[in-house]
Short mmCIF file of C-alpha atoms in Angstrom, two decimals:
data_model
loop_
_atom_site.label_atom_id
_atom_site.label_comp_id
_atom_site.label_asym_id
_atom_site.label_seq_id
_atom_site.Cartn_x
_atom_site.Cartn_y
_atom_site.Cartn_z
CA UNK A 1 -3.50 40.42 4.78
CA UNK A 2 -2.96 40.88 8.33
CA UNK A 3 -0.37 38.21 9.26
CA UNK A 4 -0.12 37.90 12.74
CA UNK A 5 1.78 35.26 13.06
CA UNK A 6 5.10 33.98 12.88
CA UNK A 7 4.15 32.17 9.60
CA UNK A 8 4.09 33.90 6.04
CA UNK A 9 1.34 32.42 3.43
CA UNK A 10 1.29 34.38 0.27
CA UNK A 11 -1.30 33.67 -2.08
CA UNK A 12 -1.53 34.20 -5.86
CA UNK A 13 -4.31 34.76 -8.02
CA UNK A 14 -3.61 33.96 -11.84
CA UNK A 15 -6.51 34.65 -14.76
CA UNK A 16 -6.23 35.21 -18.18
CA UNK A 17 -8.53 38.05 -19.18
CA UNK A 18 -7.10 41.68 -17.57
CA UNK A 19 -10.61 42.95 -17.96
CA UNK A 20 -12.39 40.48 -15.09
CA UNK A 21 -13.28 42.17 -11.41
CA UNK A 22 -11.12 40.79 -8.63
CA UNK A 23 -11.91 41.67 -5.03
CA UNK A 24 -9.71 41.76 -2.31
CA UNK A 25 -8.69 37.63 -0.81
CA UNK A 26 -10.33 36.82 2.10
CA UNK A 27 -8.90 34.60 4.69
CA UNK A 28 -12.45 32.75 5.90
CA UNK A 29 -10.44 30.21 8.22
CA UNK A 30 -6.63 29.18 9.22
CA UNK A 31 -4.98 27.02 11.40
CA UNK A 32 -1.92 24.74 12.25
CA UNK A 33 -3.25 22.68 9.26
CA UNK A 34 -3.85 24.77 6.18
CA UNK A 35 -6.08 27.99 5.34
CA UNK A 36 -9.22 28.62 3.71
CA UNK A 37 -9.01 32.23 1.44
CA UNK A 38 -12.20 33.31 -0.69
CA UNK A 39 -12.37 36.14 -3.76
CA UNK A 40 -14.88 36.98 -5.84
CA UNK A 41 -13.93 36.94 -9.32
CA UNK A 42 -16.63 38.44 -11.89
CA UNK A 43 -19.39 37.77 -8.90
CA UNK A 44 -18.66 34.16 -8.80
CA UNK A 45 -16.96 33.05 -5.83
CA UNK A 46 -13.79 30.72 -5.20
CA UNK A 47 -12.42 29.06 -1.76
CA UNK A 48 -8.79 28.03 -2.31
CA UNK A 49 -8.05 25.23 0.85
CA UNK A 50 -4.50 24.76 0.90
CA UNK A 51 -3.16 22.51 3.55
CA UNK A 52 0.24 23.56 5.48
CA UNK A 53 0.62 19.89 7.43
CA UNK A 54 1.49 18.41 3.81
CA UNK A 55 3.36 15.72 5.42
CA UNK A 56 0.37 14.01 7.31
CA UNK A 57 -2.30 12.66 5.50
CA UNK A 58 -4.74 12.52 8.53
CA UNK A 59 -4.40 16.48 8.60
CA UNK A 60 -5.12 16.94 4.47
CA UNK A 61 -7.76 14.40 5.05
CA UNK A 62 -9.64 16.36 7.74
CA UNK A 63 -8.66 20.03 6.60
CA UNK A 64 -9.69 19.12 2.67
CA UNK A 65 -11.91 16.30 2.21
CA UNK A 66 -9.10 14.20 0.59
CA UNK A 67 -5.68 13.23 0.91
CA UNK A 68 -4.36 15.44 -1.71
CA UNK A 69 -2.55 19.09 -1.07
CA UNK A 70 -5.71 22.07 -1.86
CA UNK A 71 -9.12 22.36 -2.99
CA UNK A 72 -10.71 24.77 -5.54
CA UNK A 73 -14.31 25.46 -5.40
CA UNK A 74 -17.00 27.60 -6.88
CA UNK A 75 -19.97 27.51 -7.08
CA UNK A 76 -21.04 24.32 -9.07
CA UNK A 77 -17.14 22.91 -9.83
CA UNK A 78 -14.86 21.82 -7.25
CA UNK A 79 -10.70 21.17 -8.29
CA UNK A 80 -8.62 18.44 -6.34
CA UNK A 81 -4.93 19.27 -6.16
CA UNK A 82 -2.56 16.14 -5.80
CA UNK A 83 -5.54 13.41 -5.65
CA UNK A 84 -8.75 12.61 -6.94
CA UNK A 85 -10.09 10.59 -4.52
CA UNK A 86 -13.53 10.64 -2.66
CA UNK A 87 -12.25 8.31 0.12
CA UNK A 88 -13.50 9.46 3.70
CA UNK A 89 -11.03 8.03 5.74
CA UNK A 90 -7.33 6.85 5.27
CA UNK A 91 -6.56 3.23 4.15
CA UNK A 92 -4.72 0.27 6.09
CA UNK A 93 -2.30 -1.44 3.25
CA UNK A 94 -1.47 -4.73 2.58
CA UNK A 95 1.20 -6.11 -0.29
CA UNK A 96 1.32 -9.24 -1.31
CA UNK A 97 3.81 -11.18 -3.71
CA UNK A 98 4.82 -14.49 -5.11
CA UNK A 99 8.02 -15.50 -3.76
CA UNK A 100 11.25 -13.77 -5.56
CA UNK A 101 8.04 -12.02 -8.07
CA UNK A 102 9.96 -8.42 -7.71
CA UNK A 103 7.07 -7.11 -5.19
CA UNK A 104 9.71 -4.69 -3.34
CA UNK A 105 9.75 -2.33 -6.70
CA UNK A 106 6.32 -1.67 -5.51
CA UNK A 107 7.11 -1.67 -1.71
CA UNK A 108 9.98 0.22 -2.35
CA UNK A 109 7.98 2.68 -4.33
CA UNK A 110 5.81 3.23 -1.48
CA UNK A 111 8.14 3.41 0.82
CA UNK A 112 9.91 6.66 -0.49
CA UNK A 113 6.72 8.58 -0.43
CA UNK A 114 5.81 10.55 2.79
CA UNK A 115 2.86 9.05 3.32
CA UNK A 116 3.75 5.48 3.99
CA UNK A 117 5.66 3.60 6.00
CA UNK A 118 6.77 -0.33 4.87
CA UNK A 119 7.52 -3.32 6.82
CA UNK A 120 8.11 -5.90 5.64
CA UNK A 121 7.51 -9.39 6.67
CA UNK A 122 7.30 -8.18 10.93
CA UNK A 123 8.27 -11.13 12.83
CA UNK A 124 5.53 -12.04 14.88
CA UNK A 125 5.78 -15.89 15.44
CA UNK A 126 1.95 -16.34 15.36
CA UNK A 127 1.14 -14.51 12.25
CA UNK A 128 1.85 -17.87 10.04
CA UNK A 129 -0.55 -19.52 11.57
CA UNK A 130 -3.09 -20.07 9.04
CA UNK A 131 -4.87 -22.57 9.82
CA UNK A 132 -6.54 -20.77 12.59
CA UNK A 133 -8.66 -18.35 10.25
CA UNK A 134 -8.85 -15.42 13.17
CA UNK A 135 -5.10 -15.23 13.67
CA UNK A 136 -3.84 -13.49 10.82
CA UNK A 137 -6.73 -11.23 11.56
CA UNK A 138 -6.01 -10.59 14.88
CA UNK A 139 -2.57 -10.07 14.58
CA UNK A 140 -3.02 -7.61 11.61
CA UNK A 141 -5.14 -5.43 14.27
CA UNK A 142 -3.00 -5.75 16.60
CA UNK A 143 0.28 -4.65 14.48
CA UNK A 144 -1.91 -1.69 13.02
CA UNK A 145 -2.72 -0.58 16.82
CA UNK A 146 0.97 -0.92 18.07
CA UNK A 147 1.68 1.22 14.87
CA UNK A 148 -0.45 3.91 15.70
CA UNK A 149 0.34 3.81 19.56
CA UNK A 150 3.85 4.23 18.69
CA UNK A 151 4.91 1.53 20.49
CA UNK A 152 7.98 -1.44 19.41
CA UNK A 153 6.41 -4.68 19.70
CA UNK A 154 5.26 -4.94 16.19
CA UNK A 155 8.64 -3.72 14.59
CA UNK A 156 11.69 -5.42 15.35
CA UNK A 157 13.48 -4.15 12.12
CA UNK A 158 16.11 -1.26 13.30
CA UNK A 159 15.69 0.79 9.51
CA UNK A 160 11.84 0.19 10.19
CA UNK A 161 11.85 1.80 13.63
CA UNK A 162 14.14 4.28 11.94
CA UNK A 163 12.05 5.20 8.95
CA UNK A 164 9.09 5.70 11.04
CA UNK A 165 10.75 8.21 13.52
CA UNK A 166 11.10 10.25 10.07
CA UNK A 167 7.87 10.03 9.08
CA UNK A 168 5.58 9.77 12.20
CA UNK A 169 2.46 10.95 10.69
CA UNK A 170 2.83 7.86 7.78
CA UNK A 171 0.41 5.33 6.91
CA UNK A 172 1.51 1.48 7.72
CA UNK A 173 1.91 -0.80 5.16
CA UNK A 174 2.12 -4.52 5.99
CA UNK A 175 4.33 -5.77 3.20
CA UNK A 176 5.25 -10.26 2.71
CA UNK A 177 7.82 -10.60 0.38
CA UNK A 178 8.56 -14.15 0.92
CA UNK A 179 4.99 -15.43 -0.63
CA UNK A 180 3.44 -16.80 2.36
CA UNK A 181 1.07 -14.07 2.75
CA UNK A 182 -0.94 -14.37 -0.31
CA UNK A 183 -2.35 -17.44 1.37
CA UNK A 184 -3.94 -15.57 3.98
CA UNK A 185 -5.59 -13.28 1.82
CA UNK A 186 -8.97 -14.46 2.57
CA UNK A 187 -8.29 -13.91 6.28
CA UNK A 188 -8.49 -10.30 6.51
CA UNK A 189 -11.59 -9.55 4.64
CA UNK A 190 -12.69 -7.66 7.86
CA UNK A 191 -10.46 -5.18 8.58
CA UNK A 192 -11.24 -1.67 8.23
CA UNK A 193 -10.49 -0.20 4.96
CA UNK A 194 -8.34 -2.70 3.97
CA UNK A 195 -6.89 -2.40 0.07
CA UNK A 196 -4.34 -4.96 -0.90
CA UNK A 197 -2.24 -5.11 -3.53
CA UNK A 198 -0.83 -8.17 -5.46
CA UNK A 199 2.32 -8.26 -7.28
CA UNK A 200 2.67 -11.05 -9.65
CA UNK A 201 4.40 -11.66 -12.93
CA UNK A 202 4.60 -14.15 -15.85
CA UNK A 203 5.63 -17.30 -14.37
CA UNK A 204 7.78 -18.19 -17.28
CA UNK A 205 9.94 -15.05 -16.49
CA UNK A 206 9.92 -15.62 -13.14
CA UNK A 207 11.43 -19.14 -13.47
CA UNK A 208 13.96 -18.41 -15.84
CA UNK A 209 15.47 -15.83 -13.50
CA UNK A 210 14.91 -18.09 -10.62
CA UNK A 211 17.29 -20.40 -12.70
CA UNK A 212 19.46 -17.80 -14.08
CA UNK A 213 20.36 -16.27 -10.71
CA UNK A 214 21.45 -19.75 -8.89
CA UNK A 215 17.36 -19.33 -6.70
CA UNK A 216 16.00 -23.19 -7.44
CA UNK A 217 17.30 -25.23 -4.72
CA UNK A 218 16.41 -21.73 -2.15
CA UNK A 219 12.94 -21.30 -3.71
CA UNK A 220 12.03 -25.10 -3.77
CA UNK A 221 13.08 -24.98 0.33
CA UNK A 222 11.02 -21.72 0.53
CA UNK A 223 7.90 -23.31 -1.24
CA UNK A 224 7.96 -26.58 0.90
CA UNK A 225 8.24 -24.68 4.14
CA UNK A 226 4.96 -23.10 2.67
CA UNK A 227 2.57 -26.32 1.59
CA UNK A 228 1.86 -26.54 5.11
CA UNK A 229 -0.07 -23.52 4.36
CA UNK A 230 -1.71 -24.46 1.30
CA UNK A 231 -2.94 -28.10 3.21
CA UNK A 232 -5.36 -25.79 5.53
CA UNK A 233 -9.27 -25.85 4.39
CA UNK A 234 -9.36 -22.43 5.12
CA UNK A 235 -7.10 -21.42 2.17
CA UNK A 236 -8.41 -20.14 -1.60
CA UNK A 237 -6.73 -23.56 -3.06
CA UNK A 238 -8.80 -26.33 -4.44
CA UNK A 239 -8.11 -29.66 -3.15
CA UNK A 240 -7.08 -30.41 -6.37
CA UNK A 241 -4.63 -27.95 -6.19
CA UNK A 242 -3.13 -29.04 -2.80
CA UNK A 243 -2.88 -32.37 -4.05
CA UNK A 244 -0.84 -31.49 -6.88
CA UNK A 245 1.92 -29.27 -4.93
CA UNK A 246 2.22 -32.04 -2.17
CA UNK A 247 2.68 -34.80 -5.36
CA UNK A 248 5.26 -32.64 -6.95
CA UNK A 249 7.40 -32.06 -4.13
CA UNK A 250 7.06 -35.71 -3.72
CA UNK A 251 7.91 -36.59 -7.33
CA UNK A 252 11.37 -36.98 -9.02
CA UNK A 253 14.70 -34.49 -8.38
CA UNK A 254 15.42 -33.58 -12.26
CA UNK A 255 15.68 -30.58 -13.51
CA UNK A 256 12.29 -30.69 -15.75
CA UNK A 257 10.35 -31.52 -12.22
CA UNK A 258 11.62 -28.89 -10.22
CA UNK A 259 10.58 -26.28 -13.17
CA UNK A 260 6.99 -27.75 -12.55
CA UNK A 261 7.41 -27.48 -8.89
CA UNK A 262 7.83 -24.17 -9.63
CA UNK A 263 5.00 -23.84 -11.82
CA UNK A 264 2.39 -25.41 -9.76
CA UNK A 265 3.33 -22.95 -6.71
CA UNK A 266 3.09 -19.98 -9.13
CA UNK A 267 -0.88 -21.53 -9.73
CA UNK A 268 -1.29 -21.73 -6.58
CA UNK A 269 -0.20 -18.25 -5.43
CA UNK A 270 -1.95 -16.67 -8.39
CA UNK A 271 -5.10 -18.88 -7.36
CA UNK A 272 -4.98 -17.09 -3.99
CA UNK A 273 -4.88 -14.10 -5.04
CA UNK A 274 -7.66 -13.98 -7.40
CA UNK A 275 -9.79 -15.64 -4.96
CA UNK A 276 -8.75 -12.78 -2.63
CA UNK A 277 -10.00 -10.20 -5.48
CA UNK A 278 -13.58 -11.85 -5.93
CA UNK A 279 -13.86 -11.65 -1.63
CA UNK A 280 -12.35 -8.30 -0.88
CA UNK A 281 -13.62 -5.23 -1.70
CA UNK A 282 -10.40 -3.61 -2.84
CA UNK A 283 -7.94 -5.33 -4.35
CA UNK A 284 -5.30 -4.45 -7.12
CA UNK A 285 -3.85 -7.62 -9.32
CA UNK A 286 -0.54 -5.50 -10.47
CA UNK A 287 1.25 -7.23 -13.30
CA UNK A 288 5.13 -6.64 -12.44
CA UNK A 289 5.91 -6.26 -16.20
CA UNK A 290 3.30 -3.35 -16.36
CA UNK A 291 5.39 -1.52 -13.67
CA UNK A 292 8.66 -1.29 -15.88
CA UNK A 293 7.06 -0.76 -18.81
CA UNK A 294 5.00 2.08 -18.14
CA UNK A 295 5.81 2.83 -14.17
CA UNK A 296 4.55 6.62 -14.28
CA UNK A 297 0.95 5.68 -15.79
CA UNK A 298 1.26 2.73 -13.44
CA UNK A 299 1.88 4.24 -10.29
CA UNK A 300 -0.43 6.76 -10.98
CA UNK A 301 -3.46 4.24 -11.16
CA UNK A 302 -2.24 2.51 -8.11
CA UNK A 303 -2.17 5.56 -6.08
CA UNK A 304 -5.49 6.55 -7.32
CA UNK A 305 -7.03 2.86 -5.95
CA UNK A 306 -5.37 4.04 -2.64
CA UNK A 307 -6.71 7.15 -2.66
CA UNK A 308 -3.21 9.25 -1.97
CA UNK A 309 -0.97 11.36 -4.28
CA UNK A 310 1.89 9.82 -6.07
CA UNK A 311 4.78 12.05 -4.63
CA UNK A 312 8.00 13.07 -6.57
CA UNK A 313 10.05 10.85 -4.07
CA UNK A 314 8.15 7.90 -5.18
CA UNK A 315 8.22 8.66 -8.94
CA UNK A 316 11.84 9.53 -8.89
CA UNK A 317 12.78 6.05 -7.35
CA UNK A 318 10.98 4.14 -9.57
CA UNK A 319 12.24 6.07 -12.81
CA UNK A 320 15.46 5.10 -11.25
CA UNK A 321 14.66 1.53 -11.50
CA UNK A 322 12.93 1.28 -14.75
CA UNK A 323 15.96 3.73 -16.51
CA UNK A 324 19.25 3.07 -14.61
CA UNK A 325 19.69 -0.40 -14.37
CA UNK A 326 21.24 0.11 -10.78
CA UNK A 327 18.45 -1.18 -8.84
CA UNK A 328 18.22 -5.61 -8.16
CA UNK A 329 15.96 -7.22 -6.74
CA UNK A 330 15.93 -10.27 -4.54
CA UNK A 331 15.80 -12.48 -7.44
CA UNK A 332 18.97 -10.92 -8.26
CA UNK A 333 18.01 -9.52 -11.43
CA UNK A 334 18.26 -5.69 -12.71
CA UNK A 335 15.14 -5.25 -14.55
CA UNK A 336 14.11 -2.94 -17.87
CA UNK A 337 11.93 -3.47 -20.74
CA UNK A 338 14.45 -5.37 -22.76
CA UNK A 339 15.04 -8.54 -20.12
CA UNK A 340 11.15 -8.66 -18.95
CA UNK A 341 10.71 -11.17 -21.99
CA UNK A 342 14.59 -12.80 -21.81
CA UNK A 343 12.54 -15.68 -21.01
CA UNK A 344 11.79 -16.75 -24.94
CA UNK A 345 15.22 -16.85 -25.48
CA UNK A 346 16.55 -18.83 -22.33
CA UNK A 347 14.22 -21.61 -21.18
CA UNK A 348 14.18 -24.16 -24.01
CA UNK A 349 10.31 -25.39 -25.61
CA UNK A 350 10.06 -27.98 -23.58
CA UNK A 351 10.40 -26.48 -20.17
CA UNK A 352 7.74 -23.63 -21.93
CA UNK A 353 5.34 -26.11 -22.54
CA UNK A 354 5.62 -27.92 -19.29
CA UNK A 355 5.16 -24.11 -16.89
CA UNK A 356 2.14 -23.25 -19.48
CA UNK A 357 0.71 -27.09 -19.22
CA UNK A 358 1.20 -26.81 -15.49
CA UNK A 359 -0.68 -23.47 -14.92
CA UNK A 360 -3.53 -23.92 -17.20
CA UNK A 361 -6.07 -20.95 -17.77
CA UNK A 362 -4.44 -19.35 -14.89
CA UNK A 363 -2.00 -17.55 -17.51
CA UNK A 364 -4.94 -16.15 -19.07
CA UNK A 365 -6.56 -14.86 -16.09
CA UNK A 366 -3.48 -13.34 -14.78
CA UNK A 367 -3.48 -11.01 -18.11
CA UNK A 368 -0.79 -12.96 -19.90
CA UNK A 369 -0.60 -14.74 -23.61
CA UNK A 370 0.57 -18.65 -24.30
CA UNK A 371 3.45 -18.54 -25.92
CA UNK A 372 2.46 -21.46 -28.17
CA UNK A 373 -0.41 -20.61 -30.46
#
């Protein structure tokens, strides 16, 4: 190799048989990006791309085809390093959650990769608005361009502005953690390689640690500042629906009432979102439980449906999570396999029977089991 440059790549060639003819590596094409070297191995030829710029996925994108780290080819087989995806260009990301559902395990997971950055919830007064079907839209568009013209309208968060000075070359990803976004799902069916993912979990489990952490009286304030959303025509909701939130905030102020309160908005969101899966093309229904339980396998598939590798950053934060028990979320809880299904043990029959009565077939179509046979 004649390196003339002030930057060393060595390449290694590995095989197995000592008898196979090698020929010297050829460097076809190289730039600030990545190279391209060729060799002949028994007459067959292979191109090795390896891209340099492995912190912006723009530059592995353009230099490899995908969004991974090298390419193998020869002559009828091609090998993707660090993704498998056959997306063409990059993705805009949206995460949605039910309120206090554990969605910033996710975000958080995300977040500690190089390729993304997350903000979450950016104020923007207008972006609630939706009743008016082309705001959420237009705001979205409008928070994506201010991303990628680097400019500070769009991010009045200090550790956002922060994180993105690190990682300039990052991917946006428009993250609601308080609930109200999953009502505007249907809203951004238009944007440009949109994927969204939803993070639920079993509403039973969800209540009890609502209750368990001292959350009611906050989440019932949360969910009534939110039925002005679900009262729009323009949401997923039936009317049926809408008229049962507005009756049970309405209704009595015992403890047995609020748990359906909390039951009906947990329908609702869950409603939304798989309305949002049968009208966007890609959308991911991720089951917080299947996250703990199995977060590597996890990950991995959720990466895949965004078409970028799952980094070591990423994988190592949410091993942290799943293992250590040092990680709470808003709820308040520390989550691991063992208090995912607490919920059999704390919420008495009753208030079982009332949550599963309250959100119907929805617990079925979410991916969980009745408890009561």
């Amino acid at each position: 190799f004649n390196l003339q440059t002030r930057t060393t790549r060595i390449a290694y060639i590995f095989f197995r048989n000592s008898n196979v003819q090698v020929t010297t590596p050829l460097i076809e094409k190289e730039d600030m990006n990545g190279l391209k070297v060729s060799v002949y191995i028994d007459s067959v030829k292979y191109i090795a791309s390896v891209v340099t710029a492995h912190d912006n996925p723009s530059a592995r994108l353009n230099w490899l085809g995908h969004t991974g780290y090298a390419t193998l080819k020869s002559t009828n087989k091609e090998f993707q390093f660090g993704s498998n995806s056959s997306e063409t260009s990059l993705p805009s990301i949206l995460v949605s959650t039910c309120l206090l559902c554990g969605g910033e395990v996710f975000a958080g997971t995300l977040n500690k990769s190089r390729d993304f950055v997350v903000a979450k919830n950016p104020r923007l007064k207008k972006f609630d608005n939706l009743c008016s079907m082309q705001a959420p839209l237009l705001l979205f568009s409008q928070w994506l361009t201010d991303f990628y013209g680097k400019t500070k309208p769009a991010f009045t968060e200090a550790h956002v502005m922060e994180m993105w000075k690190m990682k300039p070359n990052a991917q946006p990803v428009l993250f609601g953690s308080d609930g109200a976004l999953t009502f505007k799902l249907r809203s951004f069916n238009s944007v440009p390689n949109l994927k969204v993912v939803h993070v639920t979990r079993d509403p039973r489990a969800w209540i009890q640690a609502v209750i368990q952490q001292g959350k009611l009286d906050h989440s019932l304030k949360t969910i009534s500042q939110h039925i002005k959303y679900v009262n729009c025509s323009s949401t997923q909701l039936s009317a049926s629906q809408r008229t049962l939130l507005h009756m049970c905030l309405k209704g009595s102020n015992d403890h047995i009432h609020k748990i359906k309160i909390l039951a009906h908005y947990w329908a609702a969101d869950i409603s939304s979102a798989l309305a949002g899966k049968s009208q966007l093309k890609e959308f991911f229904l991720l089951k917080l439980e299947d996250l703990i339980l199995e977060p590597e396998k996890i990950a991995e598939k959720i990466f895949n449906f965004l078409g970028m590798p799952l980094q070591a950053y990423s994988k190592h934060f949410l091993l942290q999570i799943t293992k250590t028990k040092l990680f709470r979320i808003e709820s308040g809880e520390v989550l691991d396999s063992l208090t995912l299904n607490k919920w059999e043990e704390d919420l008495d029959q009753n208030s079982i029977h009332v949550i599963e009565q309250s959100v119907g077939t929805l617990l079925q179509e979410a991916g969980y089991n009745s408890y009561f046979k």
